[in-house]
mmCIF file of C-alpha atoms (C1' of nucleotides) and ligand atoms in Angstrom:
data_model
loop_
_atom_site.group_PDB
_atom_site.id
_atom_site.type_symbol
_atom_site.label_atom_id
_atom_site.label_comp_id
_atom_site.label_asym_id
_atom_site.label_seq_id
_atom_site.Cartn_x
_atom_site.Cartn_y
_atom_site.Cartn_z
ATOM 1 C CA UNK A 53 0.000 0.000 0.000
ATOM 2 C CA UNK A 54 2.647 2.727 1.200
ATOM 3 C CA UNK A 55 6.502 2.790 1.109
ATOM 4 C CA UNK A 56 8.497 1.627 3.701
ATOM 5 C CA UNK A 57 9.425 5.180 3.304
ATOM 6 C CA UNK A 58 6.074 6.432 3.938
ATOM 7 C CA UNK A 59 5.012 3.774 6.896
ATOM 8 C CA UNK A 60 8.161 5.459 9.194
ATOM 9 C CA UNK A 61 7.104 8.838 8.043
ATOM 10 C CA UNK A 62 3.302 8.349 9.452
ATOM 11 C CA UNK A 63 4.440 6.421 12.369
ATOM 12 C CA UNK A 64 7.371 9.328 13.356
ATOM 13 C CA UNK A 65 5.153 12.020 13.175
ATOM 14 C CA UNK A 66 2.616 10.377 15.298
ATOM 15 C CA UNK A 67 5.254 9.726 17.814
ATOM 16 C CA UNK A 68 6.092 13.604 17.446
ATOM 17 C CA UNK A 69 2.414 14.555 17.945
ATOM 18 C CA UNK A 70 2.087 12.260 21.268
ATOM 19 C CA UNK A 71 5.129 14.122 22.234
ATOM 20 C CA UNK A 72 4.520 17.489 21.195
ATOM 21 C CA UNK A 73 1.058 17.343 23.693
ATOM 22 C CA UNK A 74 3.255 16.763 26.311
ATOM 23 C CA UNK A 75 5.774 19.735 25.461
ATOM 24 C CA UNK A 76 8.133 17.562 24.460
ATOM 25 C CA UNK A 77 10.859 17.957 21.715
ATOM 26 C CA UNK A 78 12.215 14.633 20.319
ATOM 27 C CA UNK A 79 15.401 13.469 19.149
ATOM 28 C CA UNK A 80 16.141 11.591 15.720
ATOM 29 C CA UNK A 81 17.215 8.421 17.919
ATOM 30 C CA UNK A 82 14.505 8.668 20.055
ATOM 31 C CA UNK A 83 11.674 8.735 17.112
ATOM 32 C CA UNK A 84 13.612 5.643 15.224
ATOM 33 C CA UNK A 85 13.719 3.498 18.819
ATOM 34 C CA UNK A 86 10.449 3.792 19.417
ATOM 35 C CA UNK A 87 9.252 3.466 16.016
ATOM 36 C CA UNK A 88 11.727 0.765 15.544
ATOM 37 C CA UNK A 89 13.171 1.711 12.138
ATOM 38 C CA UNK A 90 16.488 2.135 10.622
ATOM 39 C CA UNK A 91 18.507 5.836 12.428
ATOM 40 C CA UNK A 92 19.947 7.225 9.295
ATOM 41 C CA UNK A 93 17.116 6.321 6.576
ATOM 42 C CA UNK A 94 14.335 7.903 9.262
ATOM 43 C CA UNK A 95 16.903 11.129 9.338
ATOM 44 C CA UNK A 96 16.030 11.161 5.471
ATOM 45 C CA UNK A 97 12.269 11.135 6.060
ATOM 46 C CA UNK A 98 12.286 13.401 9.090
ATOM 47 C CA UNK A 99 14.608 16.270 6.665
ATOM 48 C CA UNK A 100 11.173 15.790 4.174
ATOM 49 C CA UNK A 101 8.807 16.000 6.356
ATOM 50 C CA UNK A 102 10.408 19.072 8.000
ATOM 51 C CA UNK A 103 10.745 20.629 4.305
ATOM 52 C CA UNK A 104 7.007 20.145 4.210
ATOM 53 C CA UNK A 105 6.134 22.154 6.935
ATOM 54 C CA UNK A 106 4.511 19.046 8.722
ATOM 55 C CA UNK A 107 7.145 18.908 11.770
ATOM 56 C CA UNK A 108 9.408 21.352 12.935
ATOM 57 C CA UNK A 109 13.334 20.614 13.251
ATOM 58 C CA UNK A 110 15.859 22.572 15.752
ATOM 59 C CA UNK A 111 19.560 21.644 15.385
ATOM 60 C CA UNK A 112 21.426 21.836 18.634
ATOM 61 C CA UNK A 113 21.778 20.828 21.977
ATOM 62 C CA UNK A 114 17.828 20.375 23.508
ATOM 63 C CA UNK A 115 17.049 20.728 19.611
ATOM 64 C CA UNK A 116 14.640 17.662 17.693
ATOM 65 C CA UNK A 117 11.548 17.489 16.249
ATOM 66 C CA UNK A 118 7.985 18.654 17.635
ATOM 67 C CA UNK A 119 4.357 19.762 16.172
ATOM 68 C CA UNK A 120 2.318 23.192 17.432
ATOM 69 C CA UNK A 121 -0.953 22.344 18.273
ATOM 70 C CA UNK A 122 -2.397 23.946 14.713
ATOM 71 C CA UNK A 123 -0.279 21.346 13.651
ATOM 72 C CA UNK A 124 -0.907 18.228 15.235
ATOM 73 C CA UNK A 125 -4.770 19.153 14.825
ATOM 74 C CA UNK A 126 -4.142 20.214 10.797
ATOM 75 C CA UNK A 127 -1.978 17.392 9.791
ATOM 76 C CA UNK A 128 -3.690 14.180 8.257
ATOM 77 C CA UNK A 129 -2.679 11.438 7.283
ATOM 78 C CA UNK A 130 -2.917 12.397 3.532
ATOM 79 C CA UNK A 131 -0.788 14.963 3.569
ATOM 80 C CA UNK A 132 2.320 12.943 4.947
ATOM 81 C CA UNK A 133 1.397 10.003 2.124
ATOM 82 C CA UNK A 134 1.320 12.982 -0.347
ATOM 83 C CA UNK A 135 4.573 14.371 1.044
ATOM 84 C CA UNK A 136 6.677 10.890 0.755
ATOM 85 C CA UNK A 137 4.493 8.971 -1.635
ATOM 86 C CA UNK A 138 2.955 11.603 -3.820
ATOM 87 C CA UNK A 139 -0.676 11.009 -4.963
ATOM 88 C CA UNK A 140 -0.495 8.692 -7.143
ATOM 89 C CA UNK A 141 -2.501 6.399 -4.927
ATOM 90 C CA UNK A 142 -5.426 8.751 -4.666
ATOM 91 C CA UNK A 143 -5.222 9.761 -8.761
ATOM 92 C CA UNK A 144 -3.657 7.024 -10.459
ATOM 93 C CA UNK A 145 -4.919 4.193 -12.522
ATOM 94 C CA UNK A 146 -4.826 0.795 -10.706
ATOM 95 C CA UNK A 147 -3.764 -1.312 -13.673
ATOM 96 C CA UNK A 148 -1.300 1.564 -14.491
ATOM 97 C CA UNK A 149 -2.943 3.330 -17.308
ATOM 98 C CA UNK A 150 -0.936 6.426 -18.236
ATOM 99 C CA UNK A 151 -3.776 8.345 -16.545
ATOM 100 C CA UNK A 152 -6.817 7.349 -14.740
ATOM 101 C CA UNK A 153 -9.791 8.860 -16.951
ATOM 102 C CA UNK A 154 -13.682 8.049 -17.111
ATOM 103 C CA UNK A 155 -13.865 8.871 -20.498
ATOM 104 C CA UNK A 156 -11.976 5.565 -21.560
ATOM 105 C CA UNK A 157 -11.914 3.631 -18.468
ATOM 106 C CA UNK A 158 -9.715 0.304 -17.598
ATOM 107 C CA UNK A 159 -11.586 -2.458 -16.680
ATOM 108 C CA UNK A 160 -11.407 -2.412 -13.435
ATOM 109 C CA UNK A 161 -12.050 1.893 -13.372
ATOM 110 C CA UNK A 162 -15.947 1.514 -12.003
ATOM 111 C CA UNK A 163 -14.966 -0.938 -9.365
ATOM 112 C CA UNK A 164 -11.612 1.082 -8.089
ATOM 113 C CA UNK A 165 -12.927 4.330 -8.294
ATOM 114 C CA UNK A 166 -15.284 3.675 -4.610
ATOM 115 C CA UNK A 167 -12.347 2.074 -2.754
ATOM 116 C CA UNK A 168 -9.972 4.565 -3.750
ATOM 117 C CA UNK A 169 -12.473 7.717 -2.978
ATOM 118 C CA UNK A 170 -12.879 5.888 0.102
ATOM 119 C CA UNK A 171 -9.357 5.816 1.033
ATOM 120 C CA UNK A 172 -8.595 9.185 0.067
ATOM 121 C CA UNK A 173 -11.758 10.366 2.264
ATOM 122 C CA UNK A 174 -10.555 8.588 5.199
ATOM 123 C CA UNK A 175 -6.857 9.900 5.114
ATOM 124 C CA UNK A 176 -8.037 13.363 4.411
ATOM 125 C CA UNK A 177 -9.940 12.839 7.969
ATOM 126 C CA UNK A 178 -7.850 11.547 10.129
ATOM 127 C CA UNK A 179 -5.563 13.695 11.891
ATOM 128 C CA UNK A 180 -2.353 13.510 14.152
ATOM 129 C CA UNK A 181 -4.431 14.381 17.218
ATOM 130 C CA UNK A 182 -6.830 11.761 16.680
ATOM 131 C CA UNK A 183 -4.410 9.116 16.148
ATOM 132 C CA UNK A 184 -1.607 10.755 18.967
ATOM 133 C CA UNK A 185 -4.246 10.414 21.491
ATOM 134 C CA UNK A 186 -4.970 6.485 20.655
ATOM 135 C CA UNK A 187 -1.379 5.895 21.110
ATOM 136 C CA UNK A 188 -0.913 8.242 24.222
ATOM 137 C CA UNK A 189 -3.916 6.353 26.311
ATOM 138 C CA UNK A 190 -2.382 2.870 25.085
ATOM 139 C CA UNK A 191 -4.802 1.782 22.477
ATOM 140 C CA UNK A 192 -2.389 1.610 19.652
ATOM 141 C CA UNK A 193 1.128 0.619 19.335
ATOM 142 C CA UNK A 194 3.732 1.535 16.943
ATOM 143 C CA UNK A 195 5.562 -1.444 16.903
ATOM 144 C CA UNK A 196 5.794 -5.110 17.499
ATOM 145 C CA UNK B 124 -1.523 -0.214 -5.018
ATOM 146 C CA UNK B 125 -0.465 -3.175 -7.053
ATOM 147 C CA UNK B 126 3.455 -4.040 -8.639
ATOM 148 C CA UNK B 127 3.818 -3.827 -12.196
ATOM 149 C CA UNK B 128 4.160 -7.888 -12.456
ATOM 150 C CA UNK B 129 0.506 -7.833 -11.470
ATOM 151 C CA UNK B 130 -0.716 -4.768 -13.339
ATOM 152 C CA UNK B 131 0.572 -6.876 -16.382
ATOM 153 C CA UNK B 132 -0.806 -10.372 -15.055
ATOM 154 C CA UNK B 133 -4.364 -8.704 -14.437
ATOM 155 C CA UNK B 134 -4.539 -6.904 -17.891
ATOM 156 C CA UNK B 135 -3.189 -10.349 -19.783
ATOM 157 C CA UNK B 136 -5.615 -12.743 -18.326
ATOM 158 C CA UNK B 137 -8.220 -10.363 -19.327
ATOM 159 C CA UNK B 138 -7.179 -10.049 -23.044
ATOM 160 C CA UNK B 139 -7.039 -13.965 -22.250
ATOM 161 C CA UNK B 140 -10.348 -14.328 -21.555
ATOM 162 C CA UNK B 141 -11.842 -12.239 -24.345
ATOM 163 C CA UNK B 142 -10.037 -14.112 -27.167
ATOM 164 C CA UNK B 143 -10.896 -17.262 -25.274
ATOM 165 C CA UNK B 144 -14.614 -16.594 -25.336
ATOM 166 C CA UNK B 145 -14.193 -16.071 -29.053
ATOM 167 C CA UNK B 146 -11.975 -19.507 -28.886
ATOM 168 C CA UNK B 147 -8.954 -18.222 -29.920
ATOM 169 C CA UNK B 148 -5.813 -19.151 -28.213
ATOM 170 C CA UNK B 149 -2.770 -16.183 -27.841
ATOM 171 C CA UNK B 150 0.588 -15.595 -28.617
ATOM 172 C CA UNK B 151 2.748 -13.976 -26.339
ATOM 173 C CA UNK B 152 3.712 -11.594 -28.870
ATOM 174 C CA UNK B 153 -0.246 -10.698 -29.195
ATOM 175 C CA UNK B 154 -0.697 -10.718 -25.563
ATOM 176 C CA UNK B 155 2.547 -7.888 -25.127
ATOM 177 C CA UNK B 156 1.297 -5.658 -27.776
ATOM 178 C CA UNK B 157 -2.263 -5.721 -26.973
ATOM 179 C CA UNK B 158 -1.558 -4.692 -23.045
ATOM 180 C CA UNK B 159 1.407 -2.777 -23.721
ATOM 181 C CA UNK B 160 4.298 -4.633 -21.684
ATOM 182 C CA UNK B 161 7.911 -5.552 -22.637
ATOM 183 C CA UNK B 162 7.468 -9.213 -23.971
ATOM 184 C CA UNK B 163 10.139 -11.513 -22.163
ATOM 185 C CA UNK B 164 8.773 -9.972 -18.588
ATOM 186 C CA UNK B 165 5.059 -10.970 -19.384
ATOM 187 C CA UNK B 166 6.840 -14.167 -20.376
ATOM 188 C CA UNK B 167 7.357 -14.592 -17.016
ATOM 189 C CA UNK B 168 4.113 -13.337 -15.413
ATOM 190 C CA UNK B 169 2.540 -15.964 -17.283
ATOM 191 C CA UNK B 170 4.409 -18.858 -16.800
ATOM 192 C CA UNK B 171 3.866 -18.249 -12.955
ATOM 193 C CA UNK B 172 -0.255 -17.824 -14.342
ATOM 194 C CA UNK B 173 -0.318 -20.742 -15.918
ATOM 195 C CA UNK B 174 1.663 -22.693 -13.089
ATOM 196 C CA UNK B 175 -0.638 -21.173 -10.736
ATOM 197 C CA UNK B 176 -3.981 -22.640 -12.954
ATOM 198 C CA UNK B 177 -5.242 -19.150 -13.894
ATOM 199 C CA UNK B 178 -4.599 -19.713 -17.860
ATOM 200 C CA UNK B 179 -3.536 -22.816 -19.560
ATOM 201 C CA UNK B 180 -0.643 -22.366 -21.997
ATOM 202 C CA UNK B 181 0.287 -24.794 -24.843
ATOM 203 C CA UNK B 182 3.534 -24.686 -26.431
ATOM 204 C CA UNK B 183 4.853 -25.353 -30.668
ATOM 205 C CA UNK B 184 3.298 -24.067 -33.203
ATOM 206 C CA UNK B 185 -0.672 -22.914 -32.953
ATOM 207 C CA UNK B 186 0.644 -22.647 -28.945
ATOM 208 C CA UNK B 187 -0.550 -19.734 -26.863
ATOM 209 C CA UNK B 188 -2.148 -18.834 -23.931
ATOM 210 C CA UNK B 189 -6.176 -19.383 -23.282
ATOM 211 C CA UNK B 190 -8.800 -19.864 -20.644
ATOM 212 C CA UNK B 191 -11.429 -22.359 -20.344
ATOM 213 C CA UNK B 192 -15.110 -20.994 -20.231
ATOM 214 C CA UNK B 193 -14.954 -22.443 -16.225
ATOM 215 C CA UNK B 194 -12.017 -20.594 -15.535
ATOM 216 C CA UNK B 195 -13.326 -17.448 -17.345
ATOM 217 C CA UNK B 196 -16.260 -17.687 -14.375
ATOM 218 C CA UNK B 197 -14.089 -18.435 -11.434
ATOM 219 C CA UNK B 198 -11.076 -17.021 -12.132
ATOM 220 C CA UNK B 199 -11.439 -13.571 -9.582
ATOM 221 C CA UNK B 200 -9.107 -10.164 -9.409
ATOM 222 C CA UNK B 201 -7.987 -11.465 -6.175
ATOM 223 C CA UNK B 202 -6.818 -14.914 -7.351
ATOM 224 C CA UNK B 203 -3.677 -12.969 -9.660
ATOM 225 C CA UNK B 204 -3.375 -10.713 -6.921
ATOM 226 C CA UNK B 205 -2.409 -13.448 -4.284
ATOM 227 C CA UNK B 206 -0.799 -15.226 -7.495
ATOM 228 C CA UNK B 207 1.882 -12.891 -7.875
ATOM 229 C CA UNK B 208 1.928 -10.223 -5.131
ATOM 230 C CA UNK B 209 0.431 -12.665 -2.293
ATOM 231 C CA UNK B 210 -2.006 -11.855 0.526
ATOM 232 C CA UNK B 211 0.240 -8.729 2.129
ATOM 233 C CA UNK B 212 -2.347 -6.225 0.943
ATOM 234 C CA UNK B 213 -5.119 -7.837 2.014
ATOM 235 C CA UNK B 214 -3.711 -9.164 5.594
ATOM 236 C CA UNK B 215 -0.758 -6.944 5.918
ATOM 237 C CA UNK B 216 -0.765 -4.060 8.540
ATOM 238 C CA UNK B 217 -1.048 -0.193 6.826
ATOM 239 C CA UNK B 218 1.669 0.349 8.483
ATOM 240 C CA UNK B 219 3.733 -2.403 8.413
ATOM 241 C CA UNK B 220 3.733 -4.150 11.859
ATOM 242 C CA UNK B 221 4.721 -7.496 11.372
ATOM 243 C CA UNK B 222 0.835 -8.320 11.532
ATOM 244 C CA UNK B 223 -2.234 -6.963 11.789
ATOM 245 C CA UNK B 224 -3.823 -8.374 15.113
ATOM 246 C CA UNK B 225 -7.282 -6.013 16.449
ATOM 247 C CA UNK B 226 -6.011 -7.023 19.924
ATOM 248 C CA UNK B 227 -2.848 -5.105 19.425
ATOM 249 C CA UNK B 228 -3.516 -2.243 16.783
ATOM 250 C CA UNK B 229 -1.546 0.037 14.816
ATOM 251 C CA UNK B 230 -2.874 3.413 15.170
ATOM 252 C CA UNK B 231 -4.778 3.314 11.500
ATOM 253 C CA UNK B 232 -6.094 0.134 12.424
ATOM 254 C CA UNK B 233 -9.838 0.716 13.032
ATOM 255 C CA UNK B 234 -9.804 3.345 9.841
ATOM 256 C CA UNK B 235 -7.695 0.753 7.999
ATOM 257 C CA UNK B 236 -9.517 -1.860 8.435
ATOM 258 C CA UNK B 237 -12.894 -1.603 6.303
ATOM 259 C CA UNK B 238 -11.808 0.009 3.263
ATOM 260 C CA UNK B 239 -8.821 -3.006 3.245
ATOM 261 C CA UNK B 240 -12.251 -5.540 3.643
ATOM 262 C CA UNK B 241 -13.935 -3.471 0.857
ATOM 263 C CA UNK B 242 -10.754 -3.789 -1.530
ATOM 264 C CA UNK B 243 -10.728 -8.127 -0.985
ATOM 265 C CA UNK B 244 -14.249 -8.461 -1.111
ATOM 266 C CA UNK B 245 -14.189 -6.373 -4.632
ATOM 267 C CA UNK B 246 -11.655 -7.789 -6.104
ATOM 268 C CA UNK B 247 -13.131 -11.686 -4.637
ATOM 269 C CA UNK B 248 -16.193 -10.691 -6.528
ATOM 270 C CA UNK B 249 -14.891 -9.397 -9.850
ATOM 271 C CA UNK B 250 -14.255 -12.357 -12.432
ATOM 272 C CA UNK B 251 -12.641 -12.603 -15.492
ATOM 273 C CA UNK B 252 -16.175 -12.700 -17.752
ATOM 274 C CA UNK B 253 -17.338 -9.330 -16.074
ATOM 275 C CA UNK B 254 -13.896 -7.610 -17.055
ATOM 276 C CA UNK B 255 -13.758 -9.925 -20.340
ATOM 277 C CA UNK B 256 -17.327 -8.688 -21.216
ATOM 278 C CA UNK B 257 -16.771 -5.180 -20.658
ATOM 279 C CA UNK B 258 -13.640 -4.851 -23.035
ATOM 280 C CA UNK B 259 -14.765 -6.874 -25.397
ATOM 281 C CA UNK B 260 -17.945 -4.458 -26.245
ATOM 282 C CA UNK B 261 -15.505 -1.543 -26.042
ATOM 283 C CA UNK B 262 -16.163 0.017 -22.964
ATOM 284 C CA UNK B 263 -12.710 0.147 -21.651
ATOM 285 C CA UNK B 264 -9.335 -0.670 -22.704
ATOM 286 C CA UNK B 265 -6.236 -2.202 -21.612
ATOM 287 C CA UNK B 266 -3.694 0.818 -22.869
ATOM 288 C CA UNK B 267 -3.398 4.226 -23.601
ATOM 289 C "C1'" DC C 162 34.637 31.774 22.634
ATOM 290 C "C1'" DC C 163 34.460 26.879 22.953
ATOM 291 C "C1'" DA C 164 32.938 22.212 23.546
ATOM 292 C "C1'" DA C 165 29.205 19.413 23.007
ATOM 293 C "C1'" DT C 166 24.930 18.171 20.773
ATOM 294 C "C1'" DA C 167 21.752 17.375 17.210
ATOM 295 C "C1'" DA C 168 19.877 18.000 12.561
ATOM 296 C "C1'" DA C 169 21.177 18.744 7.448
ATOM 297 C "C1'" DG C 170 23.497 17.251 3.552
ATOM 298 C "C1'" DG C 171 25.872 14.363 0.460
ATOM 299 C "C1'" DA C 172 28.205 10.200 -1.018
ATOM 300 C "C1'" DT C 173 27.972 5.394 -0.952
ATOM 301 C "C1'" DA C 174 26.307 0.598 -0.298
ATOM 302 C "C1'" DT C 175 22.715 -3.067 -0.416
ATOM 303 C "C1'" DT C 176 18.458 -5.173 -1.711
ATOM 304 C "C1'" DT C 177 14.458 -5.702 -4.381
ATOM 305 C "C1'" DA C 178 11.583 -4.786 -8.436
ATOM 306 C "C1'" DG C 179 11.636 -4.528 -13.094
ATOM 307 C "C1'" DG C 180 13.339 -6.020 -17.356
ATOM 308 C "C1'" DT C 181 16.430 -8.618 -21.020
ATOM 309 C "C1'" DC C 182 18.774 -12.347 -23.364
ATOM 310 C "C1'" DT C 183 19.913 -17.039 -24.620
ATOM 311 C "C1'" DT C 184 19.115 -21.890 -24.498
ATOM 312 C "C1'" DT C 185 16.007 -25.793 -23.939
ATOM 313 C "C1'" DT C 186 11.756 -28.238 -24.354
ATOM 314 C "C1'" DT C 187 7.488 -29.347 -26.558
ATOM 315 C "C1'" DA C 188 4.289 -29.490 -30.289
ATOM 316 C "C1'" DT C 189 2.801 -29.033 -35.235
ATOM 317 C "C1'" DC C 190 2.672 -30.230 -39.897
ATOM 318 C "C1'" DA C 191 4.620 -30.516 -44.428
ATOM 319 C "C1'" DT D 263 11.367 -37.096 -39.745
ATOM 320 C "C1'" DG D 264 12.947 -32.664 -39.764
ATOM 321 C "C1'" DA D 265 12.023 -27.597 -40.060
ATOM 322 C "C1'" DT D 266 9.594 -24.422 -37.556
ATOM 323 C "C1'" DA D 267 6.924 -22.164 -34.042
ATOM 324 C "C1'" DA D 268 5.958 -21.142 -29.453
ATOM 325 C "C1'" DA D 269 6.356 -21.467 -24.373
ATOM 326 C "C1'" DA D 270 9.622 -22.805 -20.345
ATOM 327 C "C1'" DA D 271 13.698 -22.117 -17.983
ATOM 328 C "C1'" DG D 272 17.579 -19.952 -16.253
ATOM 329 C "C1'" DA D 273 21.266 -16.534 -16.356
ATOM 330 C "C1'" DC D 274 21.907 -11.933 -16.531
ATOM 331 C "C1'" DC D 275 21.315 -6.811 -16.454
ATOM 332 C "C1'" DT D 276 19.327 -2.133 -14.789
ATOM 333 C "C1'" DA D 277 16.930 1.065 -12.033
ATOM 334 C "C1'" DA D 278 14.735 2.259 -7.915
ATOM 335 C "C1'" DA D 279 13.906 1.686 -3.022
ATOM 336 C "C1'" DT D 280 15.998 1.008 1.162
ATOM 337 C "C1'" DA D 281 19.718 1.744 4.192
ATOM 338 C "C1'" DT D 282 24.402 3.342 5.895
ATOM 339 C "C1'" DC D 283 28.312 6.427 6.657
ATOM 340 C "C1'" DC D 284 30.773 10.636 6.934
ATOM 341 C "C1'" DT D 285 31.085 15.597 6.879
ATOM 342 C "C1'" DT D 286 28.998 20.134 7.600
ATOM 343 C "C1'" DT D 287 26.057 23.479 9.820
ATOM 344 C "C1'" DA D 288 23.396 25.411 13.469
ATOM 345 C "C1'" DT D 289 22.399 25.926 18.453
ATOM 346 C "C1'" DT D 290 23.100 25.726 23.227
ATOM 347 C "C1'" DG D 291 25.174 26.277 27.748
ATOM 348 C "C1'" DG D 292 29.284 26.920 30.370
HETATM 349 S S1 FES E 319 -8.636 4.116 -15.623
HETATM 350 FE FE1 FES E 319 -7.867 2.498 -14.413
HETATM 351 S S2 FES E 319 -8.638 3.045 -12.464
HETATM 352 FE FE2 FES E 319 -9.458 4.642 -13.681
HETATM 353 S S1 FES E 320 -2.404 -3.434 12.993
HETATM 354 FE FE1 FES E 320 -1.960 -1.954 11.489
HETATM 355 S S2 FES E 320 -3.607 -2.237 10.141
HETATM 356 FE FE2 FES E 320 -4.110 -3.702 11.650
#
DNA sequence: CCAATAAAGGATATTTAGGTCTTTTTATCA
DNA sequence: TGATAAAAAGACCTAAATATCCTTTATTGG
């Protein structure tokens, strides 16, 4: 469904929005321990998301990453997929078309289209709070 | 969504099925021009289809790939799917956990979990004859 | 100012997906 | 029966995703 890419980049700035609600900053090593994914490749998805405006980075001693509260309450779930993955999930063909298009559909357009509107809805709606909070009061889990 | 091996392996067994329900058996050649994929790497696709059961191929001369009108009924989406991708998408966790298990969720979990139900009951239902049907009367295509 | 800390940046390595090429096997039919 | 056609099989190549390593830059506190 997502990169591997992508997975570390939803799960790290989840772990930054649990954080951030408890005026915390968090360090590069602390984000890949607890999300339990390779130091250096999660330093390459953390410098992206930070470009995107969806975390904030401060070098330094004390320095990591965190989310303002706009933030963690803005931020959904799409917009991390569309910042590692791009969209071609939400606008592409699923038997790889050149372009997904109505007007001369693949076989499988009608049946895709739900599922993927679907999809796209739900990302669009869920946001870092909602799923920081889940993880914070021990419903979810970010590894095993 | 899907990797290109099954993109290709979805789009063959259609063409498949509509010469097959016009009893013509299909070259390889045939098969790579009419979906638009580099011939020796559908070569492949379909030996693993037609080890699988999912078309029958017959070698020499008049050889080619086909479908019997039983396995134009029962043959689903989802069959090529787990053929040549597996079950990941269907079972695997959104994130990546090394399983999906409700007692011990990922934080998309609950969110994840319908649309991923609505995507393998789709594809369970779709056949070959529905998709078959559909191109062959010209209402979609299998390039562009 | 300086030493320590942590992210940014860039070069490099490894693994997997995607794709090609050549040889072998099987079947047809003239 | 032998020339030919087509898939099977296996070795090989290429590009992209994943992952690591090393150097540079910014920030802090003493
Ligand atoms: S054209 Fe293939 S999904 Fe729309
Ligand atoms: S545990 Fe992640 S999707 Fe079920």
């Amino acid at each position: 469904m997502f990169s591997k890419a992508c997975e570390y980049g939803i799960k790290a700035t989840i772990f930054i929005a649990v954080k951030s609600l408890h005026d915390q900053r968090v360090s590069l090593k602390e984000i890949a321990e607890e999300i339990d994914s390779p130091v250096a490749f999660t330093a390459k998805i953390l410098q992206l998301l930070a470009k995107s405006g969806i975390v904030d980075s401060h070098k330094g001693p004390t320095g990591g990453f965190q989310m303002d509260r706009t933030g963690i309450d803005n931020v959904k779930v799409y917009d991390i997929v569309c910042a590692i993955d791009g969209d071609k999930i939400f606008n592409g063909c699923g038997l790889g078309l050149k372009q997904c298009d109505a007007e001369h559909p693949c076989p499988v357009h009608d049946k895709f289209i739900g599922i993927r509107e679907n999809l796209t809805t739900m990302l669009q709606k869920t946001s870092m709070f909602e799923l920081a909070t889940g993880l914070d009061i021990g419903l979810t889990q970010l590894k095993r």
